[in-house]
XYZ file of C-alpha atoms in Angstrom:
249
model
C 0.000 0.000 0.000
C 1.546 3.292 -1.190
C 1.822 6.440 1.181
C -0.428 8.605 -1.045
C -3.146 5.820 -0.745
C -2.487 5.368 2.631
C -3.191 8.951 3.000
C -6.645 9.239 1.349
C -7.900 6.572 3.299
C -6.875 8.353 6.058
C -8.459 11.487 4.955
C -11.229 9.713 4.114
C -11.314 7.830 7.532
C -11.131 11.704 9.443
C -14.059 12.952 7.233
C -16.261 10.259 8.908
C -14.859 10.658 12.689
C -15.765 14.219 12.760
C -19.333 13.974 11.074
C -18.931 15.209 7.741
C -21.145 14.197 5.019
C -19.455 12.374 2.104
C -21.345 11.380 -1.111
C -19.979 7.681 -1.350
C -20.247 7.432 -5.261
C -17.111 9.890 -5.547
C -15.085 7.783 -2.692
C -12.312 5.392 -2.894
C -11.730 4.156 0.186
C -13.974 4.312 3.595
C -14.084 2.737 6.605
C -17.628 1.340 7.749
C -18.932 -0.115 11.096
C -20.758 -3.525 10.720
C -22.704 -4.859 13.182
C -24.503 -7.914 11.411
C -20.895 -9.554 10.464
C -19.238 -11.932 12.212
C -15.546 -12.674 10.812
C -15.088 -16.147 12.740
C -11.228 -16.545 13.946
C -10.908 -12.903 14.989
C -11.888 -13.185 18.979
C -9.636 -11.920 21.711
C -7.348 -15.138 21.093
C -6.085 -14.038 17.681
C -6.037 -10.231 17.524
C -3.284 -8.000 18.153
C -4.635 -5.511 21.008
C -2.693 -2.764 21.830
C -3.669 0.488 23.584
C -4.898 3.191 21.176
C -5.739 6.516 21.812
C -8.731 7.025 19.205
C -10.042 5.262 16.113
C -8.338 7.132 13.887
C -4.751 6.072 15.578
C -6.148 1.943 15.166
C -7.010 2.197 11.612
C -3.404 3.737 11.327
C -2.188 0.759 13.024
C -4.490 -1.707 10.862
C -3.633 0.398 7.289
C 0.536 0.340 8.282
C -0.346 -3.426 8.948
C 0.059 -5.320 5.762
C -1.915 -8.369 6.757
C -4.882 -6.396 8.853
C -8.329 -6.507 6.735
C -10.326 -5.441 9.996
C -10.132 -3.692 13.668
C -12.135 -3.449 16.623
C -12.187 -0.619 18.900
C -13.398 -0.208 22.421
C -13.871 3.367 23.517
C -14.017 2.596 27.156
C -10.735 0.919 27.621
C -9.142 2.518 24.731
C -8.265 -0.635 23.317
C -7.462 -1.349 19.272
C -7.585 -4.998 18.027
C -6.588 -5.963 15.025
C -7.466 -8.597 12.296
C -4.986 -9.938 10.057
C -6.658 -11.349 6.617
C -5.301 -14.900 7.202
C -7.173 -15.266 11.011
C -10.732 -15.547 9.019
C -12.139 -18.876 8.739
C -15.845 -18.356 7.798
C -18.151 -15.237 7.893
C -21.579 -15.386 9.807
C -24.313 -12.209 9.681
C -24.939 -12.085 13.611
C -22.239 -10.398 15.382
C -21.955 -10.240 19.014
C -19.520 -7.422 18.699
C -18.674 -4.058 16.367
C -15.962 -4.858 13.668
C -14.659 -2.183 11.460
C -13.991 -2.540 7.304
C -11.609 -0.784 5.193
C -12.992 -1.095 1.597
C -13.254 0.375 -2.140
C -15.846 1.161 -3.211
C -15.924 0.733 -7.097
C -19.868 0.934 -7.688
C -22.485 2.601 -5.639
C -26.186 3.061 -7.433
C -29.376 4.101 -6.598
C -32.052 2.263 -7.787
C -33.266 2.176 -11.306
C -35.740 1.397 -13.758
C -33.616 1.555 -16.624
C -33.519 -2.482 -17.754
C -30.349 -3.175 -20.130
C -27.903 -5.874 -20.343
C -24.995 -4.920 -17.718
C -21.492 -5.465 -18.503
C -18.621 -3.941 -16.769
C -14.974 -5.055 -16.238
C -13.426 -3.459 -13.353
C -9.651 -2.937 -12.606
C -8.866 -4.685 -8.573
C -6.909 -2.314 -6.878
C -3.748 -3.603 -5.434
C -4.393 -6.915 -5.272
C -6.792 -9.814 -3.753
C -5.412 -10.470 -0.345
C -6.580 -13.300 1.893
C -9.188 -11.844 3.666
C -10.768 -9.663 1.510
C -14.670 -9.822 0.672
C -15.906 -8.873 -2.601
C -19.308 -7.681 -1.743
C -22.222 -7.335 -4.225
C -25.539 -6.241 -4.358
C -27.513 -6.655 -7.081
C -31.223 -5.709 -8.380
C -32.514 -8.105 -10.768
C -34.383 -6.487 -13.707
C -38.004 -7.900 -14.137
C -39.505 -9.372 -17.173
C -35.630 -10.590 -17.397
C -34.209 -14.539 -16.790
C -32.317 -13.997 -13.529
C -28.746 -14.557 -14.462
C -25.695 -12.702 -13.908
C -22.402 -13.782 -13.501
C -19.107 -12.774 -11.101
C -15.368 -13.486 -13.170
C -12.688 -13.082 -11.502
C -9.828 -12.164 -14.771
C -6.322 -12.258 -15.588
C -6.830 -9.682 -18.071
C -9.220 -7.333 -19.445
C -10.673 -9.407 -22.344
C -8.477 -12.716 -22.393
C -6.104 -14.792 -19.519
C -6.816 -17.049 -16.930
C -10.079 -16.949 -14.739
C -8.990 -18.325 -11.038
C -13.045 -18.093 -10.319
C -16.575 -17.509 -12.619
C -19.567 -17.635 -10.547
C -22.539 -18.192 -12.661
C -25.815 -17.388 -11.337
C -28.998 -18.613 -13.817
C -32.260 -19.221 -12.227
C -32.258 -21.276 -8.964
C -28.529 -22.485 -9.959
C -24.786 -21.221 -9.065
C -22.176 -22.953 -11.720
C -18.372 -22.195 -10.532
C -15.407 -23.020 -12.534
C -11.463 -21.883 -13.507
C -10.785 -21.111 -16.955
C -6.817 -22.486 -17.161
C -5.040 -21.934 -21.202
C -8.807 -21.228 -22.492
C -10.097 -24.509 -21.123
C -12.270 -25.098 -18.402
C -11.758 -26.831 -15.323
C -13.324 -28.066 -12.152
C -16.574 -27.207 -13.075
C -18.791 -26.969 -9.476
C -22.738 -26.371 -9.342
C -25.123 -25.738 -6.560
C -28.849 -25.372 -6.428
C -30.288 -22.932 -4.822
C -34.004 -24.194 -5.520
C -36.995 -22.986 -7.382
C -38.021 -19.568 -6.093
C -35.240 -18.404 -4.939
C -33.855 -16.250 -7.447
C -36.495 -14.170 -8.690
C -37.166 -11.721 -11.364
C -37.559 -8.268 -9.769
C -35.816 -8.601 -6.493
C -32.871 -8.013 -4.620
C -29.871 -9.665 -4.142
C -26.518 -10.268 -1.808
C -23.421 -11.877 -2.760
C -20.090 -12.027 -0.802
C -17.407 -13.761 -2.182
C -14.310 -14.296 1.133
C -10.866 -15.254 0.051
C -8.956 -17.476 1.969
C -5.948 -20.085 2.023
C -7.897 -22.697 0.860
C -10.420 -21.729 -1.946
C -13.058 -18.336 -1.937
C -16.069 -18.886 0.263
C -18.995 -17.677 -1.309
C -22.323 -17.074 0.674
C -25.578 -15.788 -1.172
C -28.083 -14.083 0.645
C -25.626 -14.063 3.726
C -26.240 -17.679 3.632
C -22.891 -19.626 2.849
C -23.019 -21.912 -0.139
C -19.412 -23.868 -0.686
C -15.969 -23.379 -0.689
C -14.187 -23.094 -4.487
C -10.940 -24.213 -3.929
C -8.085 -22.743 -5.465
C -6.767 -24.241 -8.819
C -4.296 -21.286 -9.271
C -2.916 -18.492 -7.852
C -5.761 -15.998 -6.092
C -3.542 -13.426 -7.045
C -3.699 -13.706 -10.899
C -7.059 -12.186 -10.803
C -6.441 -8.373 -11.657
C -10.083 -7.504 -13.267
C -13.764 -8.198 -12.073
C -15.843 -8.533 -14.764
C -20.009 -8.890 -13.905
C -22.735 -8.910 -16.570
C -26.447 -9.657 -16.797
C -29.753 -7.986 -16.448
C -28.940 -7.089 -13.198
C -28.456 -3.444 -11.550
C -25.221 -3.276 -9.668
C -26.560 -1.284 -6.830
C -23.345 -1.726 -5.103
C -20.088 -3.110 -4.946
C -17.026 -3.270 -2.576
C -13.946 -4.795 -2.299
């Protein structure tokens, strides 16, 4: 992480601690309180507390940190934990306690009735890390099959994929695309119903050691295990009749 991004995040981080008002479509990096997400592995076992004097001083710490994806802070005792990428085994969506994300935001929509076909390639800043969550929610355009799909890309147009996620109906197809081929082709059934023309839509992809965890509906589905590198994946390329209301990394 550079200095100069270091310090926009940091400016961005101060805008929020003193109340300003910041119109998140024109942001690159924030720092958001979540209450309904549980990172499971970061507990007062793993993380690194140290005393802090304010927030702003722990998401120093985390930011200088190359492996922290997370802190918590306790006003009270002035306390600053962090949470190093590698430490999360699983993600759950009732949290007994306030954890704190750093994350870009690359789209951020209101919603629309506009109903094309969406496709957009977007450039990963940095890199995938373990740890990091691509989060995506989506609007699905009526009158329209529900399918959209999630690539993770070597390149713009052509490379490797180390992950597609296909959504079509009440099915999720996950491969790797290795030399042009495909490989290790995965599929799980969601059930009739459950994807639905004119409705709303979660999808959080975790990356870990072992594969990317994906949960739907901040329900977990499977674990895609890794068939190359995580960090070949430069681009994020989604596309179907979907509105990308938002999307974080």
């Amino acid at each position: 992480m550079t200095n100069r991004l270091l310090f926009v995040c940091l400016l961005s981080y101060l805008d929020n601690v003193i109340g300003n008002t910041q119109d998140k479509s024109k942001s690159s990096l924030l720092f958001q309180d979540k209450t309904d997400l549980d990172p499971v592995g970061c507990n007062e076992q793993t993380m690194l507390t140290e005393v802090s004097g304010s927030k702003l001083s722990c998401a120093m710490s985390c930011m200088f940190s190359e492996a922290c994806v997370l802190f918590s802070y306790v006003s009270d005792s002035k306390t600053c934990s962090l949470c190093h990428g590698d430490m999360i085994q699983n993600l759950t969506y009732n949290a007994w306690k306030t954890f704190t994300w750093a994350f870009v935001i690359l789209e951020n929509h209101q919603p629309s009735t506009i109903n094309t076909f969406y496709s957009q390639s977007k450039f990963i800043p940095g890199s995938l890390s373990i740890g990091t969550i691509i989060h995506l929610c989506i609007y699905l355009f009526p009158n329209k099959q529900p399918y959209f799909s999630i690539d993770l890309k070597e390149n713009e147009t052509t490379g490797d994929y180390p992950l597609s996620f296909l959504v079509n109906h009440g099915q999720i197809s996950l491969y790797s695309v290795k030399g042009s081929v495909i490989t290790n082709s995965t599929y799980v059934h969601l059930g009739s119903g459950s994807l639905l023309a004119g409705t709303t839509h979660v999808v959080d992809i975790l990356v870990t050691a072992d594969g990317f965890r994906l949960y739907m509906d901040k329900t977990y589905c499977c674990l895609y295990r890794h068939l190359m590198p995580y960090k070949v994946a430069k681009y994020l390329w989604i596309h179907g009749y979907i509105q990308v209301m938002e999307l974080t990394l």
